[in-house]
CSV table of C-alpha atoms in Angstrom, one decimal:
chain,number,residue,atom,x,y,z
A,1,MET,CA,217.4,-38.8,42.3
A,2,ALA,CA,215.1,-38.6,45.3
A,3,LYS,CA,211.5,-39.3,44.7
A,4,SER,CA,208.9,-37.0,46.2
A,5,PRO,CA,206.7,-38.7,48.8
A,6,VAL,CA,203.4,-39.9,47.5
A,7,LYS,CA,200.5,-38.2,49.3
A,8,PRO,CA,197.8,-40.7,50.4
A,9,ALA,CA,194.4,-40.2,49.0
A,10,SER,CA,192.0,-38.4,51.2
A,11,ALA,CA,189.8,-40.8,53.2
A,12,GLU,CA,187.1,-38.1,53.4
A,13,ILE,CA,183.7,-39.4,52.3
A,14,SER,CA,181.1,-36.9,51.5
A,15,TYR,CA,177.9,-36.9,53.4
A,16,GLU,CA,176.0,-36.6,50.1
A,17,LEU,CA,177.6,-39.9,48.9
A,18,TYR,CA,176.7,-41.6,52.1
A,19,VAL,CA,173.1,-40.5,51.8
A,20,GLU,CA,173.0,-41.9,48.2
A,21,LEU,CA,174.4,-45.3,49.4
A,22,VAL,CA,172.8,-45.7,52.8
A,23,ASP,CA,170.1,-48.0,51.6
A,24,GLU,CA,172.6,-50.3,50.0
A,25,LEU,CA,175.0,-50.5,52.9
A,26,LEU,CA,172.9,-53.0,54.8
A,27,ASN,CA,172.3,-55.3,51.8
A,28,PRO,CA,174.3,-58.3,50.8
A,29,ILE,CA,176.4,-58.3,47.6
A,30,GLU,CA,174.9,-60.1,44.6
A,31,HIS,CA,174.9,-63.8,45.5
A,32,SER,CA,175.4,-65.0,41.9
A,33,LEU,CA,179.0,-63.6,41.8
A,34,ASP,CA,182.0,-65.9,42.1
A,35,LEU,CA,182.8,-66.6,45.7
A,36,ASN,CA,186.3,-65.1,45.5
A,37,VAL,CA,184.9,-61.9,43.9
A,38,ARG,CA,182.1,-61.7,46.5
A,39,TYR,CA,184.7,-62.1,49.3
A,40,GLU,CA,186.9,-59.4,47.9
A,41,LEU,CA,184.0,-57.0,47.5
A,42,TYR,CA,183.0,-57.6,51.1
A,43,LEU,CA,186.5,-56.8,52.2
A,44,SER,CA,186.4,-53.5,50.2
A,45,LYS,CA,183.0,-52.8,51.6
A,46,LEU,CA,184.3,-53.2,55.1
A,47,VAL,CA,187.2,-50.8,54.5
A,48,TYR,CA,184.7,-48.2,53.2
A,49,LEU,CA,182.5,-48.7,56.2
A,50,GLU,CA,185.3,-48.5,58.7
A,51,ASN,CA,186.5,-45.2,57.1
A,52,LEU,CA,182.9,-44.0,57.1
A,53,LEU,CA,182.5,-45.0,60.7
A,54,GLU,CA,185.6,-43.0,61.7
A,55,GLN,CA,184.5,-39.9,59.8
A,56,CYS,CA,180.9,-40.2,61.2
A,57,PHE,CA,182.3,-40.6,64.8
A,58,ARG,CA,184.4,-37.6,64.4
A,59,SER,CA,181.6,-35.5,63.0
A,60,VAL,CA,179.1,-36.6,65.7
A,61,ASN,CA,181.6,-36.1,68.6
A,62,GLY,CA,183.1,-32.9,67.1
A,63,GLN,CA,182.9,-29.5,68.6
A,64,ASN,CA,180.7,-28.2,65.8
A,65,LYS,CA,177.0,-28.3,66.2
A,66,PRO,CA,175.3,-30.7,63.7
A,67,VAL,CA,173.7,-29.0,60.7
A,68,ASN,CA,171.8,-30.4,57.8
A,69,GLY,CA,174.1,-32.3,55.6
A,70,SER,CA,176.3,-33.7,58.3
A,71,PHE,CA,176.4,-37.1,60.1
A,72,SER,CA,174.1,-37.8,63.1
A,73,GLN,CA,174.0,-40.3,65.9
A,74,ALA,CA,171.4,-42.3,63.8
A,75,ASP,CA,174.0,-42.4,60.9
A,76,LEU,CA,176.6,-43.8,63.3
A,77,GLN,CA,174.2,-46.6,64.4
A,78,THR,CA,173.3,-47.4,60.8
A,79,ILE,CA,177.0,-47.7,59.9
A,80,GLN,CA,177.6,-49.9,62.9
A,81,GLU,CA,174.7,-52.1,61.8
A,82,ALA,CA,176.1,-52.2,58.2
A,83,ILE,CA,179.5,-53.3,59.5
A,84,SER,CA,177.9,-56.1,61.6
A,85,SER,CA,175.7,-57.4,58.7
A,86,THR,CA,178.7,-57.2,56.3
A,87,HIS,CA,180.7,-59.4,58.7
A,88,GLU,CA,177.8,-61.9,58.8
A,89,PHE,CA,177.5,-61.9,55.0
A,90,MET,CA,181.3,-62.4,54.7
A,91,ARG,CA,181.1,-65.3,57.2
A,92,GLU,CA,178.3,-66.9,55.1
A,93,THR,CA,180.5,-66.5,52.0
A,94,ILE,CA,183.4,-68.2,53.7
A,95,LEU,CA,181.2,-71.1,54.9
A,96,GLU,CA,179.8,-71.5,51.4
A,97,ALA,CA,183.3,-71.6,49.9
A,98,LEU,CA,184.3,-74.2,52.5
A,99,GLU,CA,181.3,-76.4,51.9
A,100,LEU,CA,181.9,-76.2,48.1
A,101,ARG,CA,185.5,-77.2,48.5
A,102,LEU,CA,184.7,-80.0,50.9
A,103,SER,CA,181.9,-81.3,48.6
A,104,ARG,CA,184.4,-81.5,45.8
A,105,ILE,CA,186.6,-83.9,47.8
A,106,GLY,CA,183.6,-86.0,48.8
A,107,PHE,CA,183.1,-84.8,52.3
A,108,GLN,CA,179.4,-84.7,53.3
A,109,ARG,CA,178.2,-82.4,56.1
A,110,GLN,CA,176.6,-84.3,58.9
A,111,SER,CA,173.8,-82.8,60.9
A,112,ILE,CA,174.2,-82.7,64.6
């Protein structure tokens, strides 16, 4: 029996949802969370931001004239900033995990 192909979920993200979340996109994830959980959440956030960036880019560079309720050049810049800051937060999380692991085996960080 042949299975019917599974259709991928639409990656379309509504502009309204983006507007609701825009203030949170530049913020770090709660620092009190477990390092592994925080890392996984940053990965998920990056996937969301990359999909959002693609959709915003297509909207800004599309043939349709921008209207209220659609992405703008400023939104594109905000999303790019959010991706950059998320990479930095992720880097800090990885460094924190490494330092924790190294401290457990007795390695002390030396200042240069």
